[in-house]
XYZ file of C-alpha atoms in Angstrom:
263
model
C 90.889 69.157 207.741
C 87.236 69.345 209.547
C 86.487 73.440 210.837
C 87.545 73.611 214.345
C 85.267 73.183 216.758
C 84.011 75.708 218.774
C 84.226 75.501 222.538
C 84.266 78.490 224.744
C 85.537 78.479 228.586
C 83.020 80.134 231.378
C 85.967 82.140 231.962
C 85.889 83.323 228.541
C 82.034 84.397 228.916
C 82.998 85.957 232.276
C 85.576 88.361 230.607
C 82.896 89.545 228.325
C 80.214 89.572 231.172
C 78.098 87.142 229.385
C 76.129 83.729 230.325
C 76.039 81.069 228.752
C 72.529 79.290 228.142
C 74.244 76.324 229.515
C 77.660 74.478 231.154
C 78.729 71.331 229.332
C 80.494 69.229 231.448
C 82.936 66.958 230.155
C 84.100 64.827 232.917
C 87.375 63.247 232.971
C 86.618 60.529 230.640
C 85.453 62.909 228.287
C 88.609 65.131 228.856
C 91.219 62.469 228.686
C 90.173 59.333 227.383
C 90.793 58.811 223.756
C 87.480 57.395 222.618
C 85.204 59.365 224.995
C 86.961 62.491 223.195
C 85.049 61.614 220.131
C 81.518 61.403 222.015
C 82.435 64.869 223.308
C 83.369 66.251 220.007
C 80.350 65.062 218.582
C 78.207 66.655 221.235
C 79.710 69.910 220.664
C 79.281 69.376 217.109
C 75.393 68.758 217.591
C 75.583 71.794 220.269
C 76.823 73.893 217.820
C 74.074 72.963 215.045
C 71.232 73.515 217.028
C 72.424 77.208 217.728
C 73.015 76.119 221.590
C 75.084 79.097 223.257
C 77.068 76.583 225.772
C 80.758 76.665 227.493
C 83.051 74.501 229.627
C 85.169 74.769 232.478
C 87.930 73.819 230.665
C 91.050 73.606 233.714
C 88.630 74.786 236.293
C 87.101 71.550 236.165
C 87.674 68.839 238.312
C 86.322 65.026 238.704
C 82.789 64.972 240.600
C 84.242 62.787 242.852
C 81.773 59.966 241.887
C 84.685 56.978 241.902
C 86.215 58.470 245.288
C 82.415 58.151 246.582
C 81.577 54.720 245.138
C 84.605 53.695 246.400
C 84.016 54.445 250.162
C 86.513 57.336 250.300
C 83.794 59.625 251.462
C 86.246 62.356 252.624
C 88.073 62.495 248.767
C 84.701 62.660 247.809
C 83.217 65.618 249.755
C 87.054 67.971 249.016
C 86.495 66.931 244.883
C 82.596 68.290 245.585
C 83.352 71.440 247.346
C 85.991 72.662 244.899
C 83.766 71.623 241.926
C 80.712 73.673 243.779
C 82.695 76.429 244.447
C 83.871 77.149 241.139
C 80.454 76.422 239.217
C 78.538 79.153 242.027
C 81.108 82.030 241.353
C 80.231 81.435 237.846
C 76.619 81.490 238.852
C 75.821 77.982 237.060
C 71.968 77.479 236.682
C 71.650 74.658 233.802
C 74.732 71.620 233.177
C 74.453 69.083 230.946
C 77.061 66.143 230.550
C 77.294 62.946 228.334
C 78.725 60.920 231.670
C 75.754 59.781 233.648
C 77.944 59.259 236.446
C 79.221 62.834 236.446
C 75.112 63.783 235.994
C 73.768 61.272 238.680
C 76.278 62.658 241.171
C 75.595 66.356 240.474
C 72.191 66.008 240.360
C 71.767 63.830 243.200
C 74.790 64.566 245.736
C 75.983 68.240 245.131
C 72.606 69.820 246.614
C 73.585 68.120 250.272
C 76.905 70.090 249.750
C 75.572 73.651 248.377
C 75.724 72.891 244.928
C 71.998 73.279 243.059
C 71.839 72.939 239.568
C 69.537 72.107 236.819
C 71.328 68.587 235.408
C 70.541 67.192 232.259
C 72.284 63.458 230.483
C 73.044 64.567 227.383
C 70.309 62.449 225.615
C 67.965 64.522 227.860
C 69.195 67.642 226.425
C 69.041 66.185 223.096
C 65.099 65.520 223.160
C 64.321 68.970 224.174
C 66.717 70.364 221.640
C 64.532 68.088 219.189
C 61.178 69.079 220.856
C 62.311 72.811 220.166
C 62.535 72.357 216.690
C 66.586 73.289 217.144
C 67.441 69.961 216.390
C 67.010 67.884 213.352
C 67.527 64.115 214.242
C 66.597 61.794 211.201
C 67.711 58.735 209.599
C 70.661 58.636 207.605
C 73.394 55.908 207.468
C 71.828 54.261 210.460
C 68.459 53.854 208.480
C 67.367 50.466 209.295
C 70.068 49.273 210.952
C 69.703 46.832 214.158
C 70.356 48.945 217.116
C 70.225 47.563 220.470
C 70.261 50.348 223.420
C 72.333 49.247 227.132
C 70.953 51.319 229.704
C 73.644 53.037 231.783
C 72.972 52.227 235.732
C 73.272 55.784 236.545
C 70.781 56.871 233.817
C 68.202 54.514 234.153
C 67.545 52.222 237.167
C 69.481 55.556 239.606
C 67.408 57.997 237.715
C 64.586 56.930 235.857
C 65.580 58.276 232.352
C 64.775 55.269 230.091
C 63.074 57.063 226.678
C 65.126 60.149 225.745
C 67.893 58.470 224.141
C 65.441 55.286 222.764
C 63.621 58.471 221.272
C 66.300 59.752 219.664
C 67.759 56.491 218.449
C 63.585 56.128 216.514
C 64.254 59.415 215.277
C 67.223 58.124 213.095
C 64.871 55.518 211.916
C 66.670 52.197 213.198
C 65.028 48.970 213.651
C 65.479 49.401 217.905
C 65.631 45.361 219.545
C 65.725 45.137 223.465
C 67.925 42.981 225.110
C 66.640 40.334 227.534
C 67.715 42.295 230.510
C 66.729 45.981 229.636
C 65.291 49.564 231.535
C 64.815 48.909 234.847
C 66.218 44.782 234.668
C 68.753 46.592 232.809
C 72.182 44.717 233.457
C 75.349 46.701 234.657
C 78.537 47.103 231.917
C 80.904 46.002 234.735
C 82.465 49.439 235.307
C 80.057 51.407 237.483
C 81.061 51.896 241.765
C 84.627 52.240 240.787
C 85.438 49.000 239.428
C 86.136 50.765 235.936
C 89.675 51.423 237.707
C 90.226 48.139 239.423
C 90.716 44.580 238.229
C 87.615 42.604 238.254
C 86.731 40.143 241.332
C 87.543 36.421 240.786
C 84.735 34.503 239.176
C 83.716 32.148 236.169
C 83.024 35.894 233.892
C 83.046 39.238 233.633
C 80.542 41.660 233.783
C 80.941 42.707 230.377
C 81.251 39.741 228.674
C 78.037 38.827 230.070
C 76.479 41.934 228.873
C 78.564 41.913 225.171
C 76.797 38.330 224.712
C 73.188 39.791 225.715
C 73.838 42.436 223.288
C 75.443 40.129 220.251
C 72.090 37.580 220.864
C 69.873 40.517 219.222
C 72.435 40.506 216.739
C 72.801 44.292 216.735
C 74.300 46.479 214.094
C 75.674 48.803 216.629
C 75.457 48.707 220.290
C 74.192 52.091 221.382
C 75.441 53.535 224.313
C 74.905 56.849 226.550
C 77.985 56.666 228.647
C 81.969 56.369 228.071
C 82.363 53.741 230.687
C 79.839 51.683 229.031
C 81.190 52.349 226.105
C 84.315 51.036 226.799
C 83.351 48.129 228.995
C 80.897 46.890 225.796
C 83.902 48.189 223.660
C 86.224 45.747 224.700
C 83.189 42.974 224.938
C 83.021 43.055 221.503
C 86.678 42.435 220.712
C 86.513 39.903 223.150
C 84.143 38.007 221.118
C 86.306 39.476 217.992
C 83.099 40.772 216.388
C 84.124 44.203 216.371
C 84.284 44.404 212.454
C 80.292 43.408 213.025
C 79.050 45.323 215.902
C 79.877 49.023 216.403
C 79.845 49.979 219.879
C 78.417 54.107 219.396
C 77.102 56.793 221.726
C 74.190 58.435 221.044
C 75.274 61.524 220.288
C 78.191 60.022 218.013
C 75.062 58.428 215.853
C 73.148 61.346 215.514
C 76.546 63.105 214.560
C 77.749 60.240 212.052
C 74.112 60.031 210.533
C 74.469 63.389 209.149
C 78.206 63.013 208.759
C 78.500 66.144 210.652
């Protein structure tokens, strides 16, 4: 049985009257979905190699509010935001980092408006500096050599810029990194973002992901690297779709860095 992993709650720290260095924030899919849970674990597992003193909200979290938003229920939206600001001030929350780019982008980008000002990091982010620091130790192991092909999340890169930090990590495990056709800022959606991860697609001759699976499987990829759980699950399916999944992996970053050191 692997050591149990070691996740502390804010309210935890509080009770002791300490701070953490920094909040992880799960996000729901993170929290509930059964594959995201292993991106989470192996953040915390990478967390708690480089020495990072971190915590979680644990059932003080609550959803962002991101699909309410995307969806057009502003008003959902706003009530999800306030309670979610609330509870990360009285904690006095400087630094968050999450593995959701949705969760980040919204934070980042949407809390300040509402009284919520925080330093936000994408997990990949947080991963660089961690490397830059010399707290990390990314290098190639399993994935040595392996064709990796990177899908930019929407929220990551064309919403927020952030197009190296996890294509620098992913050269830090020493894999042979191919583009896609559509990549950084022509970058082509998974099919899940604005809320449609919850609905049934429009009518039409494809989906969303399928496109994007067969842009990925053209590279003829070893694993399709990913930095969100939507994504992940969108490309996910793709792949057994095209029943290919005993040829493709579909991994998030932090799950490769993780599984490269068999952590």
């Amino acid at each position: 049985m692997a050591e149990a992993l070691k996740v502390p709650t804010m309210a935890e720290y509080m009770a002791e009257g300490k701070k953490p260095e920094v909040l992880f924030w799960v996000g729901c899919s993170g929290s509930f979905d059964d594959r995201a849970k292993k991106i989470t674990k192996a953040f915390v597992k990478l967390l708690n190699r480089a020495g990072v003193d971190f915590a979680v909200l644990g059932t003080e979290e609550s959803c962002t509010g991101d699909p309410a938003k995307r969806a057009g229920n502003e008003f959902l939206f706003q009530m999800q935001a306030v309670t979610n600001i609330e509870v990360l001030n009285g904690y006095e929350i400087k630094k968050i980092v999450t593995a959701c780019p949705h969760c980040f982008n919204t934070i980042k980008n949407e809390y300040p408006a509402l009284g919520g000002n925080y330093e936000v990091m994408h997990h990949t982010q947080f991963l660089k500096a961690l490397l830059n620091e010399g707290r990390l130790k990314v290098e190639g192991g399993k994935f040595k050599g392996k064709r990796i092909t990177f899908h930019d999340p929407c929220y990551l890169g064309r919403g927020n810029g952030e197009y190296e930090a996890p294509r620098d990590l992913l050269r830090k495990l020493e894999v042979e990194l191919v583009e896609m056709r559509n990549c950084k800022r022509n970058g082509l959606c998974c099919g899940a973002g604005g809320a449609q991860m919850f609905k049934e697609p429009e009518p039409g001759t494809k989906d969303v992901n399928i496109k994007r699976t067969e842009e990925a499987m053209e590279v003829k990829p070893d694993v399709v690297a990913a930095g969100c759980p939507f994504c992940n699950t969108m490309l996910t399916d793709g792949v057994k779709n095209k029943e290919k999944e005993d040829n493709i992996e579909v991994m998030d970053v932090a799950e490769m860095i993780a599984n490269a050191d068999d952590l």
